[in-house]
Amino acid sequence: MLICLPPSEGKTPAPDGAAPVDLARLTAAEHLTAQRRVVLEALAAASARPDATDLLGVGASLGAEVARNTELKAAPAAPASRVYTGVLYAAAGLGDLPTEAADRAARDVRVFSGLWGAVSPADVIPAYRLSMGVDLPGVGKLATSWRPHLASALDARAAGDVVVDCRSAAYLAAWKPATTGDAATDWVTVRVVRESDGKRTVVSHNAKHTRGVLTGHLLRRSGPAPTSGAQLLDAARELDGQVIGTEVGTGLSYRMVEATLHDAATRRGPRTLEVVIA
């Protein structure tokens, strides 16, 4: 099993006095360190410019976070499981996993990043501000620049396994699992829909939460990790009938009521695990 997550937009800085990032100790250092250095230098230079917020596609209110990008080499760092925050990460509880589940997360979860390429929850990184959708001066479009490096780092790891893909489109563009050839995977994206009055509609906030719940469940459950879409479906169905969240605003709870695995639309595309909440 390889679980692919997007990063959170918000990131929690490590405590003052914590050691800075050590690129040589990050996941897949042999494949990604050189590109990480290139992007880190380009980000620092871009973040020091007067038009930095425009370059990075963020509002002026985030100017302090952008300015922090200029000192990332020396900034305090913490495990990615605590730096990344937000709906999905709160639901997954990556920062509070028991030992066996934390070991599984370090091995089986990759968080995609415009700055680091991909990291495990155990990798120690500073808080930063950079989206994969940015066209970074000196580097170019980040998804395009990361693509060959991530293929080198991840293709062999994913081959013959199930890839549980919870990423958004910008991060999907940086690496797509192979579904044919020697590096073929069982690539499965996760779609969340709400059922109400017999109708099913795609949701946003609850989708992030539900993907987080599924991620946490896959890491904490006993037994071997899934290695195929069929085994993933069986694991997801273990949540059938369980209350998995509450509605923002109303506080009403919702349950997972069904999980279905749909075939790929194209030969090279992913299958879809559709999770229904109500």
PDB file of C-alpha atoms in Angstrom:
ATOM      1  CA  MET A   1       0.000   0.000   0.000  1.00  0.00           C
ATOM      2  CA  LEU A   2       1.160   3.481  -0.866  1.00  0.00           C
ATOM      3  CA  ILE A   3      -1.089   6.333   0.337  1.00  0.00           C
ATOM      4  CA  CYS A   4      -0.572   9.610  -1.529  1.00  0.00           C
ATOM      5  CA  LEU A   5      -1.713  12.755   0.270  1.00  0.00           C
ATOM      6  CA  PRO A   6      -1.740  16.437  -0.649  1.00  0.00           C
ATOM      7  CA  PRO A   7      -0.049  18.826   1.768  1.00  0.00           C
ATOM      8  CA  SER A   8      -2.150  21.121   3.900  1.00  0.00           C
ATOM      9  CA  GLU A   9      -2.263  24.793   2.965  1.00  0.00           C
ATOM     10  CA  GLY A  10      -1.726  25.759   6.587  1.00  0.00           C
ATOM     11  CA  LYS A  11       1.408  24.510   8.297  1.00  0.00           C
ATOM     12  CA  THR A  12       2.394  24.624  11.948  1.00  0.00           C
ATOM     13  CA  PRO A  13       5.931  25.930  12.600  1.00  0.00           C
ATOM     14  CA  ALA A  14       8.208  23.803  14.766  1.00  0.00           C
ATOM     15  CA  PRO A  15       9.088  25.108  18.248  1.00  0.00           C
ATOM     16  CA  ASP A  16      11.929  27.614  18.469  1.00  0.00           C
ATOM     17  CA  GLY A  17      15.239  25.906  19.078  1.00  0.00           C
ATOM     18  CA  ALA A  18      14.396  22.746  17.140  1.00  0.00           C
ATOM     19  CA  ALA A  19      17.075  21.519  14.735  1.00  0.00           C
ATOM     20  CA  PRO A  20      16.740  22.580  11.069  1.00  0.00           C
ATOM     21  CA  VAL A  21      15.999  20.301   8.139  1.00  0.00           C
ATOM     22  CA  ASP A  22      18.701  17.839   7.067  1.00  0.00           C
ATOM     23  CA  LEU A  23      18.121  17.123   3.375  1.00  0.00           C
ATOM     24  CA  ALA A  24      20.251  13.991   3.525  1.00  0.00           C
ATOM     25  CA  ARG A  25      17.853  12.432   6.049  1.00  0.00           C
ATOM     26  CA  LEU A  26      14.632  13.008   4.117  1.00  0.00           C
ATOM     27  CA  THR A  27      12.856  10.162   2.345  1.00  0.00           C
ATOM     28  CA  ALA A  28      14.298   9.168  -1.061  1.00  0.00           C
ATOM     29  CA  ALA A  29      17.285  11.450  -0.537  1.00  0.00           C
ATOM     30  CA  GLU A  30      19.246   9.682  -3.264  1.00  0.00           C
ATOM     31  CA  HIS A  31      16.592  10.626  -5.823  1.00  0.00           C
ATOM     32  CA  LEU A  32      15.295  13.973  -4.567  1.00  0.00           C
ATOM     33  CA  THR A  33      18.044  15.856  -2.703  1.00  0.00           C
ATOM     34  CA  ALA A  34      19.478  17.658  -5.735  1.00  0.00           C
ATOM     35  CA  GLN A  35      16.071  18.921  -6.838  1.00  0.00           C
ATOM     36  CA  ARG A  36      15.137  19.843  -3.274  1.00  0.00           C
ATOM     37  CA  ARG A  37      18.224  22.076  -3.102  1.00  0.00           C
ATOM     38  CA  VAL A  38      17.360  23.738  -6.421  1.00  0.00           C
ATOM     39  CA  VAL A  39      13.772  24.476  -5.369  1.00  0.00           C
ATOM     40  CA  LEU A  40      14.828  25.596  -1.871  1.00  0.00           C
ATOM     41  CA  GLU A  41      17.277  28.156  -3.301  1.00  0.00           C
ATOM     42  CA  ALA A  42      14.795  29.384  -5.913  1.00  0.00           C
ATOM     43  CA  LEU A  43      12.045  29.703  -3.313  1.00  0.00           C
ATOM     44  CA  ALA A  44      14.261  31.755  -0.999  1.00  0.00           C
ATOM     45  CA  ALA A  45      15.163  34.098  -3.855  1.00  0.00           C
ATOM     46  CA  ALA A  46      11.561  34.458  -5.036  1.00  0.00           C
ATOM     47  CA  SER A  47      10.295  35.032  -1.481  1.00  0.00           C
ATOM     48  CA  ALA A  48      12.706  37.936  -0.999  1.00  0.00           C
ATOM     49  CA  ARG A  49      11.290  39.833  -3.976  1.00  0.00           C
ATOM     50  CA  PRO A  50       8.804  42.708  -3.547  1.00  0.00           C
ATOM     51  CA  ASP A  51       6.276  40.797  -5.676  1.00  0.00           C
ATOM     52  CA  ALA A  52       6.782  37.537  -3.753  1.00  0.00           C
ATOM     53  CA  THR A  53       3.132  37.027  -2.791  1.00  0.00           C
ATOM     54  CA  ASP A  54       2.063  37.452  -6.428  1.00  0.00           C
ATOM     55  CA  LEU A  55       4.740  35.025  -7.610  1.00  0.00           C
ATOM     56  CA  LEU A  56       3.625  32.404  -5.120  1.00  0.00           C
ATOM     57  CA  GLY A  57      -0.070  32.990  -5.751  1.00  0.00           C
ATOM     58  CA  VAL A  58      -1.024  33.919  -2.186  1.00  0.00           C
ATOM     59  CA  GLY A  59      -2.742  36.921  -0.616  1.00  0.00           C
ATOM     60  CA  ALA A  60      -0.920  39.821   0.989  1.00  0.00           C
ATOM     61  CA  SER A  61      -2.104  38.640   4.407  1.00  0.00           C
ATOM     62  CA  LEU A  62       0.315  35.705   4.101  1.00  0.00           C
ATOM     63  CA  GLY A  63       3.335  37.969   3.651  1.00  0.00           C
ATOM     64  CA  ALA A  64       4.897  36.837   6.939  1.00  0.00           C
ATOM     65  CA  GLU A  65       4.698  33.182   5.894  1.00  0.00           C
ATOM     66  CA  VAL A  66       6.254  34.004   2.529  1.00  0.00           C
ATOM     67  CA  ALA A  67       9.053  35.937   4.252  1.00  0.00           C
ATOM     68  CA  ARG A  68       9.756  32.850   6.349  1.00  0.00           C
ATOM     69  CA  ASN A  69      10.630  31.047   3.111  1.00  0.00           C
ATOM     70  CA  THR A  70      13.850  33.072   2.906  1.00  0.00           C
ATOM     71  CA  GLU A  71      15.312  31.353   6.006  1.00  0.00           C
ATOM     72  CA  LEU A  72      14.133  27.759   5.636  1.00  0.00           C
ATOM     73  CA  LYS A  73      17.616  26.240   5.771  1.00  0.00           C
ATOM     74  CA  ALA A  74      18.031  27.433   9.350  1.00  0.00           C
ATOM     75  CA  ALA A  75      14.366  27.372  10.438  1.00  0.00           C
ATOM     76  CA  PRO A  76      13.304  24.950  13.192  1.00  0.00           C
ATOM     77  CA  ALA A  77      11.898  21.711  11.806  1.00  0.00           C
ATOM     78  CA  ALA A  78       9.485  19.067  13.075  1.00  0.00           C
ATOM     79  CA  PRO A  79       8.005  15.807  11.790  1.00  0.00           C
ATOM     80  CA  ALA A  80       5.808  16.395   8.752  1.00  0.00           C
ATOM     81  CA  SER A  81       2.963  14.693  10.643  1.00  0.00           C
ATOM     82  CA  ARG A  82       2.909  17.735  12.958  1.00  0.00           C
ATOM     83  CA  VAL A  83       3.813  20.452  10.439  1.00  0.00           C
ATOM     84  CA  TYR A  84       0.934  19.607   8.097  1.00  0.00           C
ATOM     85  CA  THR A  85      -2.422  20.562   9.612  1.00  0.00           C
ATOM     86  CA  GLY A  86      -5.959  20.977   8.376  1.00  0.00           C
ATOM     87  CA  VAL A  87      -9.088  18.904   7.921  1.00  0.00           C
ATOM     88  CA  LEU A  88      -7.554  15.796   6.342  1.00  0.00           C
ATOM     89  CA  TYR A  89      -4.630  15.669   8.775  1.00  0.00           C
ATOM     90  CA  ALA A  90      -6.792  16.204  11.834  1.00  0.00           C
ATOM     91  CA  ALA A  91      -9.058  13.355  10.739  1.00  0.00           C
ATOM     92  CA  ALA A  92      -6.121  11.021  10.003  1.00  0.00           C
ATOM     93  CA  GLY A  93      -4.367  11.810  13.287  1.00  0.00           C
ATOM     94  CA  LEU A  94      -0.930  11.211  11.793  1.00  0.00           C
ATOM     95  CA  GLY A  95       0.768  13.012  14.671  1.00  0.00           C
ATOM     96  CA  ASP A  96      -0.743  10.731  17.315  1.00  0.00           C
ATOM     97  CA  LEU A  97      -0.372   7.238  15.875  1.00  0.00           C
ATOM     98  CA  PRO A  98       0.682   4.303  18.056  1.00  0.00           C
ATOM     99  CA  THR A  99       4.139   2.943  17.292  1.00  0.00           C
ATOM    100  CA  GLU A 100       3.167   0.205  14.838  1.00  0.00           C
ATOM    101  CA  ALA A 101       0.842   2.512  12.907  1.00  0.00           C
ATOM    102  CA  ALA A 102       3.460   5.298  12.877  1.00  0.00           C
ATOM    103  CA  ASP A 103       5.986   2.864  11.415  1.00  0.00           C
ATOM    104  CA  ARG A 104       3.457   1.898   8.754  1.00  0.00           C
ATOM    105  CA  ALA A 105       2.829   5.574   7.986  1.00  0.00           C
ATOM    106  CA  ALA A 106       6.549   6.262   7.576  1.00  0.00           C
ATOM    107  CA  ARG A 107       6.745   3.365   5.140  1.00  0.00           C
ATOM    108  CA  ASP A 108       3.422   3.663   3.320  1.00  0.00           C
ATOM    109  CA  VAL A 109       2.404   7.359   3.266  1.00  0.00           C
ATOM    110  CA  ARG A 110       3.852  10.059   1.039  1.00  0.00           C
ATOM    111  CA  VAL A 111       2.839  13.701   1.291  1.00  0.00           C
ATOM    112  CA  PHE A 112       3.438  15.526  -1.986  1.00  0.00           C
ATOM    113  CA  SER A 113       5.018  18.964  -1.801  1.00  0.00           C
ATOM    114  CA  GLY A 114       6.010  21.741  -4.154  1.00  0.00           C
ATOM    115  CA  LEU A 115       9.181  22.206  -2.078  1.00  0.00           C
ATOM    116  CA  TRP A 116      10.205  18.682  -1.029  1.00  0.00           C
ATOM    117  CA  GLY A 117       8.700  16.595  -3.839  1.00  0.00           C
ATOM    118  CA  ALA A 118       7.346  13.929  -1.491  1.00  0.00           C
ATOM    119  CA  VAL A 119       8.012  13.248   2.180  1.00  0.00           C
ATOM    120  CA  SER A 120       6.942  10.685   4.745  1.00  0.00           C
ATOM    121  CA  PRO A 121       5.094  11.758   7.903  1.00  0.00           C
ATOM    122  CA  ALA A 122       8.285  11.031   9.862  1.00  0.00           C
ATOM    123  CA  ASP A 123      10.479  13.364   7.796  1.00  0.00           C
ATOM    124  CA  VAL A 124      11.557  16.459   9.731  1.00  0.00           C
ATOM    125  CA  ILE A 125      10.821  19.672   7.809  1.00  0.00           C
ATOM    126  CA  PRO A 126      10.180  23.374   8.526  1.00  0.00           C
ATOM    127  CA  ALA A 127       6.872  25.101   7.836  1.00  0.00           C
ATOM    128  CA  TYR A 128       6.880  26.737   4.407  1.00  0.00           C
ATOM    129  CA  ARG A 129       4.568  28.290   1.843  1.00  0.00           C
ATOM    130  CA  LEU A 130       4.712  26.911  -1.714  1.00  0.00           C
ATOM    131  CA  SER A 131       2.060  25.228  -3.841  1.00  0.00           C
ATOM    132  CA  MET A 132       2.799  22.669  -6.547  1.00  0.00           C
ATOM    133  CA  GLY A 133       0.844  24.874  -8.961  1.00  0.00           C
ATOM    134  CA  VAL A 134       3.445  27.677  -8.830  1.00  0.00           C
ATOM    135  CA  ASP A 135       5.650  28.605 -11.804  1.00  0.00           C
ATOM    136  CA  LEU A 136       8.767  29.346  -9.754  1.00  0.00           C
ATOM    137  CA  PRO A 137      11.423  31.668 -11.237  1.00  0.00           C
ATOM    138  CA  GLY A 138      14.584  29.689 -11.925  1.00  0.00           C
ATOM    139  CA  VAL A 139      12.752  26.360 -11.817  1.00  0.00           C
ATOM    140  CA  GLY A 140       9.593  26.690 -13.896  1.00  0.00           C
ATOM    141  CA  LYS A 141       6.323  24.885 -13.321  1.00  0.00           C
ATOM    142  CA  LEU A 142       6.901  22.830 -10.216  1.00  0.00           C
ATOM    143  CA  ALA A 143       4.783  19.830 -11.186  1.00  0.00           C
ATOM    144  CA  THR A 144       6.713  19.520 -14.447  1.00  0.00           C
ATOM    145  CA  SER A 145      10.115  19.989 -12.807  1.00  0.00           C
ATOM    146  CA  TRP A 146       9.397  17.383 -10.119  1.00  0.00           C
ATOM    147  CA  ARG A 147       7.985  14.761 -12.492  1.00  0.00           C
ATOM    148  CA  PRO A 148      11.163  12.881 -13.490  1.00  0.00           C
ATOM    149  CA  HIS A 149      12.565  12.979  -9.956  1.00  0.00           C
ATOM    150  CA  LEU A 150       9.378  11.642  -8.390  1.00  0.00           C
ATOM    151  CA  ALA A 151       9.161   8.919 -11.017  1.00  0.00           C
ATOM    152  CA  SER A 152      12.680   7.846 -10.075  1.00  0.00           C
ATOM    153  CA  ALA A 153      11.796   7.859  -6.388  1.00  0.00           C
ATOM    154  CA  LEU A 154       8.337   6.286  -6.502  1.00  0.00           C
ATOM    155  CA  ASP A 155       7.848   4.065  -9.550  1.00  0.00           C
ATOM    156  CA  ALA A 156       9.748   1.107  -8.108  1.00  0.00           C
ATOM    157  CA  ARG A 157       8.214   1.596  -4.647  1.00  0.00           C
ATOM    158  CA  ALA A 158       4.688   1.523  -6.062  1.00  0.00           C
ATOM    159  CA  ALA A 159       5.140  -1.292  -8.583  1.00  0.00           C
ATOM    160  CA  GLY A 160       2.922  -4.279  -7.884  1.00  0.00           C
ATOM    161  CA  ASP A 161       1.168  -2.500  -5.007  1.00  0.00           C
ATOM    162  CA  VAL A 162      -2.061  -0.564  -4.536  1.00  0.00           C
ATOM    163  CA  VAL A 163      -1.746   3.237  -4.645  1.00  0.00           C
ATOM    164  CA  VAL A 164      -4.444   4.965  -2.575  1.00  0.00           C
ATOM    165  CA  ASP A 165      -4.545   8.413  -4.133  1.00  0.00           C
ATOM    166  CA  CYS A 166      -6.081  11.256  -2.104  1.00  0.00           C
ATOM    167  CA  ARG A 167      -4.303  14.097  -3.939  1.00  0.00           C
ATOM    168  CA  SER A 168      -5.708  17.121  -5.717  1.00  0.00           C
ATOM    169  CA  ALA A 169      -5.079  17.794  -9.408  1.00  0.00           C
ATOM    170  CA  ALA A 170      -1.988  20.010  -8.969  1.00  0.00           C
ATOM    171  CA  TYR A 171      -0.136  17.288  -7.054  1.00  0.00           C
ATOM    172  CA  LEU A 172      -1.439  14.515  -9.276  1.00  0.00           C
ATOM    173  CA  ALA A 173       0.303  16.283 -12.176  1.00  0.00           C
ATOM    174  CA  ALA A 174       3.702  15.759 -10.519  1.00  0.00           C
ATOM    175  CA  TRP A 175       3.477  11.949 -10.442  1.00  0.00           C
ATOM    176  CA  LYS A 176       1.002   9.469 -11.875  1.00  0.00           C
ATOM    177  CA  PRO A 177       1.340   5.801 -10.981  1.00  0.00           C
ATOM    178  CA  ALA A 178       1.800   3.447 -13.920  1.00  0.00           C
ATOM    179  CA  THR A 179      -1.044   1.044 -14.642  1.00  0.00           C
ATOM    180  CA  THR A 180       0.763  -0.890 -17.402  1.00  0.00           C
ATOM    181  CA  GLY A 181       4.269  -2.269 -17.907  1.00  0.00           C
ATOM    182  CA  ASP A 182       6.874  -3.445 -15.426  1.00  0.00           C
ATOM    183  CA  ALA A 183       6.059  -0.692 -12.901  1.00  0.00           C
ATOM    184  CA  ALA A 184       2.281  -1.265 -13.036  1.00  0.00           C
ATOM    185  CA  THR A 185       0.260  -0.504  -9.903  1.00  0.00           C
ATOM    186  CA  ASP A 186      -3.347  -0.871  -8.879  1.00  0.00           C
ATOM    187  CA  TRP A 187      -3.997   2.884  -8.865  1.00  0.00           C
ATOM    188  CA  VAL A 188      -7.129   3.892  -6.943  1.00  0.00           C
ATOM    189  CA  THR A 189      -8.365   7.443  -6.369  1.00  0.00           C
ATOM    190  CA  VAL A 190     -10.774   8.193  -3.523  1.00  0.00           C
ATOM    191  CA  ARG A 191     -14.023  10.027  -4.283  1.00  0.00           C
ATOM    192  CA  VAL A 192     -16.465  11.019  -1.541  1.00  0.00           C
ATOM    193  CA  VAL A 193     -20.144  11.698  -2.208  1.00  0.00           C
ATOM    194  CA  ARG A 194     -23.076  12.570   0.028  1.00  0.00           C
ATOM    195  CA  GLU A 195     -26.378  10.737  -0.235  1.00  0.00           C
ATOM    196  CA  SER A 196     -29.493  12.731   0.582  1.00  0.00           C
ATOM    197  CA  ASP A 197     -33.080  12.035  -0.506  1.00  0.00           C
ATOM    198  CA  GLY A 198     -31.849   9.401  -2.921  1.00  0.00           C
ATOM    199  CA  LYS A 199     -29.412  11.741  -4.668  1.00  0.00           C
ATOM    200  CA  ARG A 200     -25.612  11.670  -4.526  1.00  0.00           C
ATOM    201  CA  THR A 201     -23.526  14.813  -4.770  1.00  0.00           C
ATOM    202  CA  VAL A 202     -19.777  15.461  -4.581  1.00  0.00           C
ATOM    203  CA  VAL A 203     -18.662  17.206  -1.381  1.00  0.00           C
ATOM    204  CA  SER A 204     -15.550  19.233  -0.520  1.00  0.00           C
ATOM    205  CA  HIS A 205     -14.910  19.788   3.208  1.00  0.00           C
ATOM    206  CA  ASN A 206     -16.410  16.441   4.155  1.00  0.00           C
ATOM    207  CA  ALA A 207     -14.408  14.763   1.398  1.00  0.00           C
ATOM    208  CA  LYS A 208     -11.133  15.921   2.949  1.00  0.00           C
ATOM    209  CA  HIS A 209     -12.288  14.741   6.348  1.00  0.00           C
ATOM    210  CA  THR A 210     -13.429  11.370   5.020  1.00  0.00           C
ATOM    211  CA  ARG A 211     -10.165  10.784   3.164  1.00  0.00           C
ATOM    212  CA  GLY A 212      -8.382  11.538   6.427  1.00  0.00           C
ATOM    213  CA  VAL A 213     -10.557   9.067   8.326  1.00  0.00           C
ATOM    214  CA  LEU A 214      -9.853   6.410   5.697  1.00  0.00           C
ATOM    215  CA  THR A 215      -6.115   7.112   5.870  1.00  0.00           C
ATOM    216  CA  GLY A 216      -6.078   6.810   9.653  1.00  0.00           C
ATOM    217  CA  HIS A 217      -8.096   3.592   9.484  1.00  0.00           C
ATOM    218  CA  LEU A 218      -5.740   2.000   6.937  1.00  0.00           C
ATOM    219  CA  LEU A 219      -2.774   2.787   9.181  1.00  0.00           C
ATOM    220  CA  ARG A 220      -4.296   1.697  12.488  1.00  0.00           C
ATOM    221  CA  ARG A 221      -6.144  -1.462  11.460  1.00  0.00           C
ATOM    222  CA  SER A 222      -4.659  -4.821  12.395  1.00  0.00           C
ATOM    223  CA  GLY A 223      -3.416  -7.275   9.807  1.00  0.00           C
ATOM    224  CA  PRO A 224      -1.410  -6.747   6.636  1.00  0.00           C
ATOM    225  CA  ALA A 225      -1.828  -3.612   4.569  1.00  0.00           C
ATOM    226  CA  PRO A 226      -3.897  -3.909   1.374  1.00  0.00           C
ATOM    227  CA  THR A 227      -1.923  -4.691  -1.782  1.00  0.00           C
ATOM    228  CA  SER A 228      -4.789  -4.495  -4.294  1.00  0.00           C
ATOM    229  CA  GLY A 229      -7.894  -2.469  -4.982  1.00  0.00           C
ATOM    230  CA  ALA A 230     -10.072  -5.380  -3.867  1.00  0.00           C
ATOM    231  CA  GLN A 231      -8.285  -5.562  -0.507  1.00  0.00           C
ATOM    232  CA  LEU A 232      -8.540  -1.770  -0.178  1.00  0.00           C
ATOM    233  CA  LEU A 233     -12.288  -1.999  -0.743  1.00  0.00           C
ATOM    234  CA  ASP A 234     -12.588  -4.659   1.954  1.00  0.00           C
ATOM    235  CA  ALA A 235     -10.627  -2.458   4.381  1.00  0.00           C
ATOM    236  CA  ALA A 236     -12.755   0.592   3.579  1.00  0.00           C
ATOM    237  CA  ARG A 237     -15.942  -1.389   4.171  1.00  0.00           C
ATOM    238  CA  GLU A 238     -14.814  -2.000   7.729  1.00  0.00           C
ATOM    239  CA  LEU A 239     -16.015   1.587   8.323  1.00  0.00           C
ATOM    240  CA  ASP A 240     -19.549   0.897   7.043  1.00  0.00           C
ATOM    241  CA  GLY A 241     -22.142   2.280   9.429  1.00  0.00           C
ATOM    242  CA  GLN A 242     -19.656   4.127  11.594  1.00  0.00           C
ATOM    243  CA  VAL A 243     -20.054   7.798  12.499  1.00  0.00           C
ATOM    244  CA  ILE A 244     -16.995   9.413  10.937  1.00  0.00           C
ATOM    245  CA  GLY A 245     -17.626  13.148  11.300  1.00  0.00           C
ATOM    246  CA  THR A 246     -19.884  16.080  12.073  1.00  0.00           C
ATOM    247  CA  GLU A 247     -21.197  18.799   9.816  1.00  0.00           C
ATOM    248  CA  VAL A 248     -19.590  22.222  10.120  1.00  0.00           C
ATOM    249  CA  GLY A 249     -22.201  24.663  11.399  1.00  0.00           C
ATOM    250  CA  THR A 250     -24.921  22.195  12.395  1.00  0.00           C
ATOM    251  CA  GLY A 251     -22.876  19.719  14.414  1.00  0.00           C
ATOM    252  CA  LEU A 252     -24.948  16.883  12.951  1.00  0.00           C
ATOM    253  CA  SER A 253     -23.074  13.616  12.581  1.00  0.00           C
ATOM    254  CA  TYR A 254     -22.664  11.662   9.363  1.00  0.00           C
ATOM    255  CA  ARG A 255     -21.829   8.049   8.717  1.00  0.00           C
ATOM    256  CA  MET A 256     -20.110   6.105   6.001  1.00  0.00           C
ATOM    257  CA  VAL A 257     -22.873   4.051   4.422  1.00  0.00           C
ATOM    258  CA  GLU A 258     -21.232   2.437   1.391  1.00  0.00           C
ATOM    259  CA  ALA A 259     -17.957   1.916  -0.464  1.00  0.00           C
ATOM    260  CA  THR A 260     -17.742   0.779  -4.091  1.00  0.00           C
ATOM    261  CA  LEU A 261     -14.785   0.203  -6.415  1.00  0.00           C
ATOM    262  CA  HIS A 262     -15.330   1.462  -9.960  1.00  0.00           C
ATOM    263  CA  ASP A 263     -13.322   0.448 -13.005  1.00  0.00           C
ATOM    264  CA  ALA A 264     -10.925   2.870 -14.687  1.00  0.00           C
ATOM    265  CA  ALA A 265     -12.323   5.068 -17.439  1.00  0.00           C
ATOM    266  CA  THR A 266      -9.194   4.546 -19.549  1.00  0.00           C
ATOM    267  CA  ARG A 267      -6.474   1.921 -19.753  1.00  0.00           C
ATOM    268  CA  ARG A 268      -3.905   4.194 -18.125  1.00  0.00           C
ATOM    269  CA  GLY A 269      -6.236   5.851 -15.654  1.00  0.00           C
ATOM    270  CA  PRO A 270      -7.070   5.012 -12.049  1.00  0.00           C
ATOM    271  CA  ARG A 271      -9.899   3.000 -10.619  1.00  0.00           C
ATOM    272  CA  THR A 272     -12.096   4.898  -8.163  1.00  0.00           C
ATOM    273  CA  LEU A 273     -13.033   4.005  -4.627  1.00  0.00           C
ATOM    274  CA  GLU A 274     -16.330   5.808  -4.097  1.00  0.00           C
ATOM    275  CA  VAL A 275     -17.181   6.393  -0.447  1.00  0.00           C
ATOM    276  CA  VAL A 276     -20.764   7.393   0.322  1.00  0.00           C
ATOM    277  CA  ILE A 277     -21.615   9.372   3.461  1.00  0.00           C
ATOM    278  CA  ALA A 278     -25.035  10.272   4.819  1.00  0.00           C
TER     279      ALA A 278
END
